[in-house]
Short mmCIF file of C-alpha atoms in Angstrom, two decimals:
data_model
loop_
_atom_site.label_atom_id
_atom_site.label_comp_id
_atom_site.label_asym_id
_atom_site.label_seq_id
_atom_site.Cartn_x
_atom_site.Cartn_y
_atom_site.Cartn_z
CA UNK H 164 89.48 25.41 -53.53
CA UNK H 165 87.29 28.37 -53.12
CA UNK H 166 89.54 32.20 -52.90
CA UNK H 167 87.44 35.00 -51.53
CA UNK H 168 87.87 38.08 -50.64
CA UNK H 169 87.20 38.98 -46.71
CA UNK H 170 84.44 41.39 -46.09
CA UNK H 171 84.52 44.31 -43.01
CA UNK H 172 82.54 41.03 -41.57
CA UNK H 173 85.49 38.58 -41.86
CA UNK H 174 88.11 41.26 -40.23
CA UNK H 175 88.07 39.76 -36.67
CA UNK H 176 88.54 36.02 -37.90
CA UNK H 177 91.56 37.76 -40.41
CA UNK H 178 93.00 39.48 -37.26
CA UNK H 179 92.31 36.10 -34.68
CA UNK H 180 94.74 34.09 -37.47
CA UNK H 181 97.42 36.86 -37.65
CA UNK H 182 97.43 36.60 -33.86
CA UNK H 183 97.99 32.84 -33.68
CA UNK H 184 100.21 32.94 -37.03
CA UNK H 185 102.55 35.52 -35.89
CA UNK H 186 102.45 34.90 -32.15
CA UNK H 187 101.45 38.07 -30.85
CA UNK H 188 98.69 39.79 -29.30
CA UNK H 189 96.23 43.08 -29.79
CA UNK H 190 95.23 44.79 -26.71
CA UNK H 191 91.66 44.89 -26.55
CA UNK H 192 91.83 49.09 -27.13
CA UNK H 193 94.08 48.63 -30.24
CA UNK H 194 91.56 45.83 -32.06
CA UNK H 195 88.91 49.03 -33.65
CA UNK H 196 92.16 50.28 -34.67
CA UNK H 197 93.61 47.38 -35.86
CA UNK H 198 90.34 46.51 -37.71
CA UNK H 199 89.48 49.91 -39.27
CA UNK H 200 93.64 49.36 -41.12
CA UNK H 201 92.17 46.34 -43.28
CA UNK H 202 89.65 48.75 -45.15
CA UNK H 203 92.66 49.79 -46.80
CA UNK H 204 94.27 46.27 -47.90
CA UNK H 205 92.13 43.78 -50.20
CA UNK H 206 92.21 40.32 -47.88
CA UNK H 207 91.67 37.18 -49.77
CA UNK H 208 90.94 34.08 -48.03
CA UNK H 209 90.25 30.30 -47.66
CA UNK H 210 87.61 28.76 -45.99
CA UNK H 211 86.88 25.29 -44.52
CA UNK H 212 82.70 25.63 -43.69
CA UNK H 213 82.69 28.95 -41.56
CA UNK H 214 86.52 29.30 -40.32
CA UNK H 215 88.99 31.25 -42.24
CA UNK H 216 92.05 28.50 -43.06
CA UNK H 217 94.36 30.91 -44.72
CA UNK H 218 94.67 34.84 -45.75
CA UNK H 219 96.95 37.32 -47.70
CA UNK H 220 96.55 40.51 -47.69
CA UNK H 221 97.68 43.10 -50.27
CA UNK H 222 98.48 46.57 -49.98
CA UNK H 223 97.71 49.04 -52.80
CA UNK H 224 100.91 51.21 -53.34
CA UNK H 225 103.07 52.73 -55.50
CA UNK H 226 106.82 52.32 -56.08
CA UNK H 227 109.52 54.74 -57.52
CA UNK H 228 111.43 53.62 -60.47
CA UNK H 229 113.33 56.44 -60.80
CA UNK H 230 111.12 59.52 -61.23
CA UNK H 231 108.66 57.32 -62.68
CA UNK H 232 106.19 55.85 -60.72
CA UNK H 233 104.51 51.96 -61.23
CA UNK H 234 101.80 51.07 -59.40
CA UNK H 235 102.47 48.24 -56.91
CA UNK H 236 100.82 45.26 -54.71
CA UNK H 237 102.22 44.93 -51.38
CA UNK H 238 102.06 41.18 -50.16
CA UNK H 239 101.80 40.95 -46.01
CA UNK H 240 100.21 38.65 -43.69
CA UNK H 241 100.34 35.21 -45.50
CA UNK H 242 98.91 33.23 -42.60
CA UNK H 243 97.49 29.76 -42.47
CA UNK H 244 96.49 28.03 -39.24
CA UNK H 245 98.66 24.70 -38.65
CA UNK H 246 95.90 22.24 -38.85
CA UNK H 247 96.02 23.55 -43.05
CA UNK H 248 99.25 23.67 -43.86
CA UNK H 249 100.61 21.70 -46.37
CA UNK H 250 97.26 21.56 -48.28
CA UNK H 251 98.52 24.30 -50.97
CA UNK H 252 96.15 26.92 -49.64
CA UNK H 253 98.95 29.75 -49.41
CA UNK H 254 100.14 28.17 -53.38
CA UNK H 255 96.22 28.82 -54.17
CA UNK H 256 96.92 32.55 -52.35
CA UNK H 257 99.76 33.85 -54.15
CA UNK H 258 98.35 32.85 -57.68
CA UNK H 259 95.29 34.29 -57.16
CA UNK H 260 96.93 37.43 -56.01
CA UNK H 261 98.41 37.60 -59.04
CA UNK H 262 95.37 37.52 -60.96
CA UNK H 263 93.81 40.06 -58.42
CA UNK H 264 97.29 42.81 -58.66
CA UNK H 265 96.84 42.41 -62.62
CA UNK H 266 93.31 43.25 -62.75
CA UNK H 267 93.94 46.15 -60.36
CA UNK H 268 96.51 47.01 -62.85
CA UNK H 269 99.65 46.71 -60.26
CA UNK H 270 102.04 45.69 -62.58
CA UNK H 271 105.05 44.64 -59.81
CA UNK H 272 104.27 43.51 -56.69
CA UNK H 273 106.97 43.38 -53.11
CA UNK H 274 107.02 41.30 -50.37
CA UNK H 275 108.95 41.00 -47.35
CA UNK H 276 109.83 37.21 -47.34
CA UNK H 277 110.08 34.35 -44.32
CA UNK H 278 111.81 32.11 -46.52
CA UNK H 279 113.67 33.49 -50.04
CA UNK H 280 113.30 30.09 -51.73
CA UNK H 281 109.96 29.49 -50.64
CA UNK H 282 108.76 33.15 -52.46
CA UNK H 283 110.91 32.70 -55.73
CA UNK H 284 108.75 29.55 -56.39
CA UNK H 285 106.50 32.04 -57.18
CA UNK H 286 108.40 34.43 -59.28
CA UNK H 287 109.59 37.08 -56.38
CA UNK H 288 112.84 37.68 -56.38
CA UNK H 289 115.52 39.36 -54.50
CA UNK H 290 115.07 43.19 -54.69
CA UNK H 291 117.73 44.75 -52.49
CA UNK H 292 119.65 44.16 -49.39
CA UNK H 293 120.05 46.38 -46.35
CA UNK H 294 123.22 47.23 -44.35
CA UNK H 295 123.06 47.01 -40.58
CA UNK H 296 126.38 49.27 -39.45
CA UNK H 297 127.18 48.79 -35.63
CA UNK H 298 130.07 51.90 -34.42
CA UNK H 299 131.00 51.67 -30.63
CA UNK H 300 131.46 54.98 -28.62
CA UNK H 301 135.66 54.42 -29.13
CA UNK H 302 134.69 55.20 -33.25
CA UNK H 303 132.13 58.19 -32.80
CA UNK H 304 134.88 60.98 -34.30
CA UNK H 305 133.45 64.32 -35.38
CA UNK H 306 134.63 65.12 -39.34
CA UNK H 307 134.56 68.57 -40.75
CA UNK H 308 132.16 70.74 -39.56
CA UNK H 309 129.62 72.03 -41.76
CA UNK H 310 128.14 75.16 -42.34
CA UNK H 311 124.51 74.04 -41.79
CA UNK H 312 122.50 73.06 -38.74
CA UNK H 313 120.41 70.44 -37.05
CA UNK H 314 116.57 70.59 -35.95
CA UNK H 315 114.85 68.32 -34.39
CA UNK H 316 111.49 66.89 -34.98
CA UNK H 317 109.06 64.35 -33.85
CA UNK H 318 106.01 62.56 -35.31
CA UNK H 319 103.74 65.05 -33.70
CA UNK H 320 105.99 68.18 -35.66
CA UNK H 321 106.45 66.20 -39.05
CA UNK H 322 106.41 68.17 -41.47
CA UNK H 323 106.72 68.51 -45.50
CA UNK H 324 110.17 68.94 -45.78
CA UNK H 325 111.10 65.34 -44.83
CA UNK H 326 108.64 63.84 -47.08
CA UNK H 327 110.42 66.41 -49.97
CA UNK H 328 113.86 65.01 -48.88
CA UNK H 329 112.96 61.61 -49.25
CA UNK H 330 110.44 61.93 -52.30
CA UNK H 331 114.00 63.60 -53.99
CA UNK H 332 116.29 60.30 -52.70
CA UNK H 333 114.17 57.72 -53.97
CA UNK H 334 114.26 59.21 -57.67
CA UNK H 335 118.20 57.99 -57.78
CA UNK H 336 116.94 54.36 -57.31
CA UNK H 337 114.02 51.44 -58.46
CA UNK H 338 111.67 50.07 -55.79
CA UNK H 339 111.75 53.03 -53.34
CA UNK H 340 107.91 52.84 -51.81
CA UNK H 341 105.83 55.99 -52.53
CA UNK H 342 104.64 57.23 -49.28
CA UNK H 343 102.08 60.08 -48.51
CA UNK H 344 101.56 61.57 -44.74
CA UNK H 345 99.39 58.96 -43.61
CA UNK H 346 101.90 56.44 -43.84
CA UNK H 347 104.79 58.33 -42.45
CA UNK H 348 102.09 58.63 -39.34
CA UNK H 349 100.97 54.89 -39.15
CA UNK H 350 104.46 52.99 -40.80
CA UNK H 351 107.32 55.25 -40.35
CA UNK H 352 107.72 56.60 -36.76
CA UNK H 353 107.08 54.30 -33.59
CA UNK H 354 106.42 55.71 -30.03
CA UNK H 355 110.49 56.48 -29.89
CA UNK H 356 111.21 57.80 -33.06
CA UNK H 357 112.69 61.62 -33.40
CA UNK H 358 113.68 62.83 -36.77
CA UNK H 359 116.89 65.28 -37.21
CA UNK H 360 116.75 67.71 -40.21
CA UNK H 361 120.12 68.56 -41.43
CA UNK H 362 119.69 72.36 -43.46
CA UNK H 363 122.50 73.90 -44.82
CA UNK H 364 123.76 77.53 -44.78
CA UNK H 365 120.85 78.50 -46.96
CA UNK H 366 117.80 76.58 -45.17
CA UNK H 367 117.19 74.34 -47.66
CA UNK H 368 117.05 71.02 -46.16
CA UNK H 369 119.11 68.12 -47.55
CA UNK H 370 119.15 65.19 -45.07
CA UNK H 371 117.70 63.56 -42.39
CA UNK H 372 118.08 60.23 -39.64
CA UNK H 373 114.69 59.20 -38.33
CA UNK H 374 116.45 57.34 -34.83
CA UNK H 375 115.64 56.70 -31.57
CA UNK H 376 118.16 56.56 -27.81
CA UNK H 377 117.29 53.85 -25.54
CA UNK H 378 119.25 52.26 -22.60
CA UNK H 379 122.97 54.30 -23.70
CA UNK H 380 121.93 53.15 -27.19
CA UNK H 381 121.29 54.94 -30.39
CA UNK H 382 119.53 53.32 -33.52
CA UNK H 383 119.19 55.06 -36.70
CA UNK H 384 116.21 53.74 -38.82
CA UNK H 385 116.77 55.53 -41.59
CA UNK H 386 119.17 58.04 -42.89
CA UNK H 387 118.74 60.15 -46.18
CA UNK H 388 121.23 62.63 -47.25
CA UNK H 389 120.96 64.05 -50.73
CA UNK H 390 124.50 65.16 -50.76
CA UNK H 391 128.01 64.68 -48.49
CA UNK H 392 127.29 67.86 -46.55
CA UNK H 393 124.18 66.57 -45.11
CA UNK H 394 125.91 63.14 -44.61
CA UNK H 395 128.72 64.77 -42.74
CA UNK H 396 126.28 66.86 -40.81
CA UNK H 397 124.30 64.22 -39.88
CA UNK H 398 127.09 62.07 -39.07
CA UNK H 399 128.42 64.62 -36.26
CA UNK H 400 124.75 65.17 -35.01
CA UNK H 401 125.42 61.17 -34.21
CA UNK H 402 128.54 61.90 -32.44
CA UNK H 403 127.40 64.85 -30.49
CA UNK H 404 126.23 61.94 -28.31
CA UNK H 405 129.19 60.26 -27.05
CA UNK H 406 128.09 61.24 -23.49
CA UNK H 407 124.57 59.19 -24.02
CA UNK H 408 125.66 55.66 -25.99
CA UNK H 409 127.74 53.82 -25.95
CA UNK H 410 126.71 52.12 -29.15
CA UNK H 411 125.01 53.07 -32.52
CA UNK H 412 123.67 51.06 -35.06
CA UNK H 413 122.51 52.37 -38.64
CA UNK H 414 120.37 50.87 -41.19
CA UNK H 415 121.29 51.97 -44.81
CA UNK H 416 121.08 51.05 -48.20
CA UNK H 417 123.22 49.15 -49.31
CA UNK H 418 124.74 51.04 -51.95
CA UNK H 419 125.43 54.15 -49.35
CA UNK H 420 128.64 55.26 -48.57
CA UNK H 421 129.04 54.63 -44.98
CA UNK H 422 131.69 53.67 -43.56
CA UNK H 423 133.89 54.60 -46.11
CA UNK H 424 134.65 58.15 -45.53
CA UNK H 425 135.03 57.81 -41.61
CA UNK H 426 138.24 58.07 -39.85
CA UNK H 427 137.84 54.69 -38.49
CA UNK H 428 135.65 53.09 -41.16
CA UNK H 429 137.24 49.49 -39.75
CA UNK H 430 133.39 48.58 -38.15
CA UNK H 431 130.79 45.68 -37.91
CA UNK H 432 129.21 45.79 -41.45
CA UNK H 433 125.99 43.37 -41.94
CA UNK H 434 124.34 42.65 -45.20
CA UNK H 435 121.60 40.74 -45.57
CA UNK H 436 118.62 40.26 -48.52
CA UNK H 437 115.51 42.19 -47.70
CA UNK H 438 112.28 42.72 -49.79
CA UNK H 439 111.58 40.44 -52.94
CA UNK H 440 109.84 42.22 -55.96
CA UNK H 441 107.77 40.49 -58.93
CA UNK H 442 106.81 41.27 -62.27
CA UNK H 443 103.40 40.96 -62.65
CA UNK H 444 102.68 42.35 -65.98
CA UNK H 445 105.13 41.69 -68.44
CA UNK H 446 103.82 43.53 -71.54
CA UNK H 447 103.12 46.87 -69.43
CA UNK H 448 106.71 47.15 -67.28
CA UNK H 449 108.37 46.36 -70.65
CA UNK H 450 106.75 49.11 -72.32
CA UNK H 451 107.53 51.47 -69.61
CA UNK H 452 110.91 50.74 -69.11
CA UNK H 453 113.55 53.33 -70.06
CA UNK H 454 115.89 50.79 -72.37
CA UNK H 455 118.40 51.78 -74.00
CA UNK H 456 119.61 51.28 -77.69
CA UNK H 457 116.47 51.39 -78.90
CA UNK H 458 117.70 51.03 -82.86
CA UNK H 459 118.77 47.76 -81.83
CA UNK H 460 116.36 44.85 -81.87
CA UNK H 461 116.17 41.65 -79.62
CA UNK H 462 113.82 39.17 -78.79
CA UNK H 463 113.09 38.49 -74.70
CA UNK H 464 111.57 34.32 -74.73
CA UNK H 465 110.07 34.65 -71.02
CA UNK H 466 108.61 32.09 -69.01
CA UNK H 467 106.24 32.41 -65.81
CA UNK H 468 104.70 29.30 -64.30
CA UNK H 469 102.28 31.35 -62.09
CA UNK H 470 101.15 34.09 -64.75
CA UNK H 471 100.62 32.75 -67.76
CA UNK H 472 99.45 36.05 -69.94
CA UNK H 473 103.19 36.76 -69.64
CA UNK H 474 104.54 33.63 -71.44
CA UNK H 475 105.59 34.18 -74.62
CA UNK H 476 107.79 36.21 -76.83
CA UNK H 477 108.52 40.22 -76.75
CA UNK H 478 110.75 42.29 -79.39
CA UNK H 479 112.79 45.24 -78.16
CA UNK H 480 113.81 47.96 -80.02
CA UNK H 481 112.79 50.92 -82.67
CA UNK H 482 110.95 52.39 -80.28
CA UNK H 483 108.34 49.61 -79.24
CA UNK H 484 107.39 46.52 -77.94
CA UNK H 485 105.82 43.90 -79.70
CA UNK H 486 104.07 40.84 -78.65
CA UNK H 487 104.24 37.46 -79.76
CA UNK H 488 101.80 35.18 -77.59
CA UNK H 489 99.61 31.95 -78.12
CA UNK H 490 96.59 32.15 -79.52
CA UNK H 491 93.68 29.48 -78.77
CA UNK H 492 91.25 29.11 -81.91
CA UNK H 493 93.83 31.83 -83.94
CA UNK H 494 96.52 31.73 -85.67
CA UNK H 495 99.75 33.45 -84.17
CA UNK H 496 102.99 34.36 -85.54
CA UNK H 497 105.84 32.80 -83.41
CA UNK H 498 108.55 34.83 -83.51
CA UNK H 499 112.03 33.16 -84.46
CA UNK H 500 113.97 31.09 -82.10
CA UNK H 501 117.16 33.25 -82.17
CA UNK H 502 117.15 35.60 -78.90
CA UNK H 503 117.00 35.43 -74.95
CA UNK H 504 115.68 32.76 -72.62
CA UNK H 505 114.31 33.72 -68.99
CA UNK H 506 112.28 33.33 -66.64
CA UNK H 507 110.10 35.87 -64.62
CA UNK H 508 112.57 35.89 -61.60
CA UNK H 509 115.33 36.68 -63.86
CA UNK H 510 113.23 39.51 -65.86
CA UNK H 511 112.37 40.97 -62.10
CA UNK H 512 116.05 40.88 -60.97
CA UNK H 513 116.87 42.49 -64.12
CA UNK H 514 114.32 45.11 -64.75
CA UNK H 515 114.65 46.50 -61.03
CA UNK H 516 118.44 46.92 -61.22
CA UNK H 517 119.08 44.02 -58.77
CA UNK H 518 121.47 42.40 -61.17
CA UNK H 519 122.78 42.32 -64.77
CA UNK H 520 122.19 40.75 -67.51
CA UNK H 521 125.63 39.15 -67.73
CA UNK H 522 125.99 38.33 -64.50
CA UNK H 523 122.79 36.31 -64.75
CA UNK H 524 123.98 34.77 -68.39
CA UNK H 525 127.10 33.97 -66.62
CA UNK H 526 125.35 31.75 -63.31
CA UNK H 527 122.80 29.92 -66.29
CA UNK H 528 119.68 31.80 -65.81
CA UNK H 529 119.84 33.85 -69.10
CA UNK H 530 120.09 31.33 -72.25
CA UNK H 531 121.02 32.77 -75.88
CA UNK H 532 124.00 33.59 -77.50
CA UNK H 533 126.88 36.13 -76.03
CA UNK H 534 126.31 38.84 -78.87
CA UNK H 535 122.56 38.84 -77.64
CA UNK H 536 123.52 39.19 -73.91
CA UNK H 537 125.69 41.78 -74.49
CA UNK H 538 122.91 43.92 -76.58
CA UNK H 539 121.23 43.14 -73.15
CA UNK H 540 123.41 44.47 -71.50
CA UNK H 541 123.56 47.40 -73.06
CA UNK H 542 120.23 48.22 -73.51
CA UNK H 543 119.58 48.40 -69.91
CA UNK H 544 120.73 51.21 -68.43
CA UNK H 545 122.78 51.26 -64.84
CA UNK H 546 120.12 50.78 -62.28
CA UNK H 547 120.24 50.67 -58.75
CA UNK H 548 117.66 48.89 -56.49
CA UNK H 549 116.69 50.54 -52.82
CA UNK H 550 114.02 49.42 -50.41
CA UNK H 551 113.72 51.12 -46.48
CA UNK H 552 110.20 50.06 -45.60
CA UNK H 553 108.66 47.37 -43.95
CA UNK H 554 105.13 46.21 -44.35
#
């Protein structure tokens, strides 16, 4: 079974299986547009004689992990036509992405899943969840007001202040997408969006909601506030339109405050998973991963059933990582059978901030002894994971 990548050639047969796959349609004055996007994703495909069976495309970005930043492979539009499924063509897809993401040197990759179980097959795992907040016109109370003000501005008036606001929130979490103008343009507003600024006393700006109003309702897409005075400010720019809605819905991290510090904070709260992330090289994101402890060794025993340069064994601590892997026609060191026992999904939960050690020794995913899990635990530091796009 033959991968290859699509050439600028292939585009219209990639975009003619998106359409059937996802059930939608291009207008014929979108399709140049639509067409000129892939130059900027790597499309691999499968092909039975001259019609393209099945695609994946991958996006080449970068993620925050903290104020580091890890280059990333964006998995979108896994597509196979019906006639193919069930013939392990999108199986062949995601391992060969793998190999593709590696060479590329993306060392994690993200996805936004259609099935959870059907993605941590192949070593994604959960990476965050998103809160949906509904708050009916009866709830919209004004709190304190602040000393700062509210502009307004639109995709057309974007400017670099927003992208500084949100470039400064993503450093407090992992997995926060890297975005430059371009895709605040082409992924971030829609037709309806409008962005409000909240600036305190002394201009410097410190929040904003990118939202839209539509038929007496208000959605908020996003809203970043880098301290409580922009959250309060933005939160009465919401309630300065009680006269328009009559409901408002917010989409927030899930670690964000809201609704605690409203006067009525008794309202419809939703949480659900969102993106999945993956390790993709081992060796590398252990290396550049801020552990803790570091006088303290322990051995990592990781398993990965679709990326086999990370099997093996790695040793944390004094400073470095080392590397204990098979060797074919060498001989290797194997490193001693005391330590932890994981597998890639685990490692990806872990490393992100998605869950803890213990907790994951506790449910049976981590083997080894309780000493060793709690060296775990403390060598990673508190971590939390944080995803807002969509691609």
């Amino acid at each position: 079974m033959l991968v290859r990548e699509l050439t600028e050639e292939d585009y219209i047969e990639s975009l003619n299986l998106s359409m059937y796959a996802f059930q939608y349609k291009v207008p014929e004055s979108d399709i140049p547009a639509r067409l000129e996007g892939l130059r900027n994703q790597k499309v691999l495909g499968i092909w039975d004689k001259d019609i393209l069976a099945a695609k994946l495309h991958i996006y080449s970005l970068s993620i925050f992990m903290r104020d580091a930043e890890w280059k990333m492979g964006g998995i979108a539009g896994v597509a196979t036509y019906p006639e193919y499924r069930r013939n392990g063509y999108v199986k062949t897809l995601m391992v060969d992405s793998l190999k593709h993401m590696r060479n590329n040197d993306q060392i994690v990759s993200l996805l936004h899943p259609f099935d959870i179980s059907f993605y941590r097959k192949y070593g994604w795992e959960i990476l965050t969840e998103t809160k949906k907040i509904t708050i009916e016109k009866i709830d919209l109370k004004f709190l304190e007001p602040q000393q700062g003000a509210i502009r307004r501005f639109s995709k057309e008036t974007h400017n670099e202040e927003i992208e500084k606001i949100y470039q400064h929130y993503c450093t407090q979490y992992t997995g926060m997408l890297k975005r430059d103008t371009r895709w605040w343009e082409q992924h971030v507003y829609d037709e309806n969006s409008q962005v409000a600024v909240y600036y305190r006393s002394d201009k410097e700006a410190t929040g904003y909601m990118l939202y839209n109003v539509k038929e007496s309702k208000m959605e908020v897409q996003e809203l970043v506030a880098l301290d409580h005075e922009a959250r309060i400010g933005l939160w009465n720019f919401i309630c300065q339109h009680d006269s328009m809605v009559k409901t408002v819905t917010i989409h927030l991290a899930s670690q964000d405050p809201f609704p605690y510090f409203l006067q009525q904070p008794n309202v419809k709260i939703e949480l659900h998973p969102y993106f999945m992330a993956r390790v993709v090289d081992a060796e590398e994101c252990l290396r550049r991963f801020p552990f803790l402890h570091e006088n303290e060794s322990l051995f990592l025993h990781l398993e990965d059933s679709h990326a086999p340069w990370n099997n093996g064994s790695y040793l944390l601590g004094k400073g470095e990582i080392k590397v204990f892997k098979e060797k074919t026609g060498g001989q290797c060191v194997h490193p001693p059978k005391k330590g932890i026992r994981l597998n890639i999904n685990s490692l990806s939960a872990i490393l992100f901030g998605y869950k803890r050690p213990m907790e994951l020794f506790e449910m049976g995913y981590l083997k080894g002894s309780k000493p060793e899990i709690e060296l775990f635990e403390k060598k990673v530091p508190a971590m939390q994971s944080s995803f807002i796009d969509f691609f």
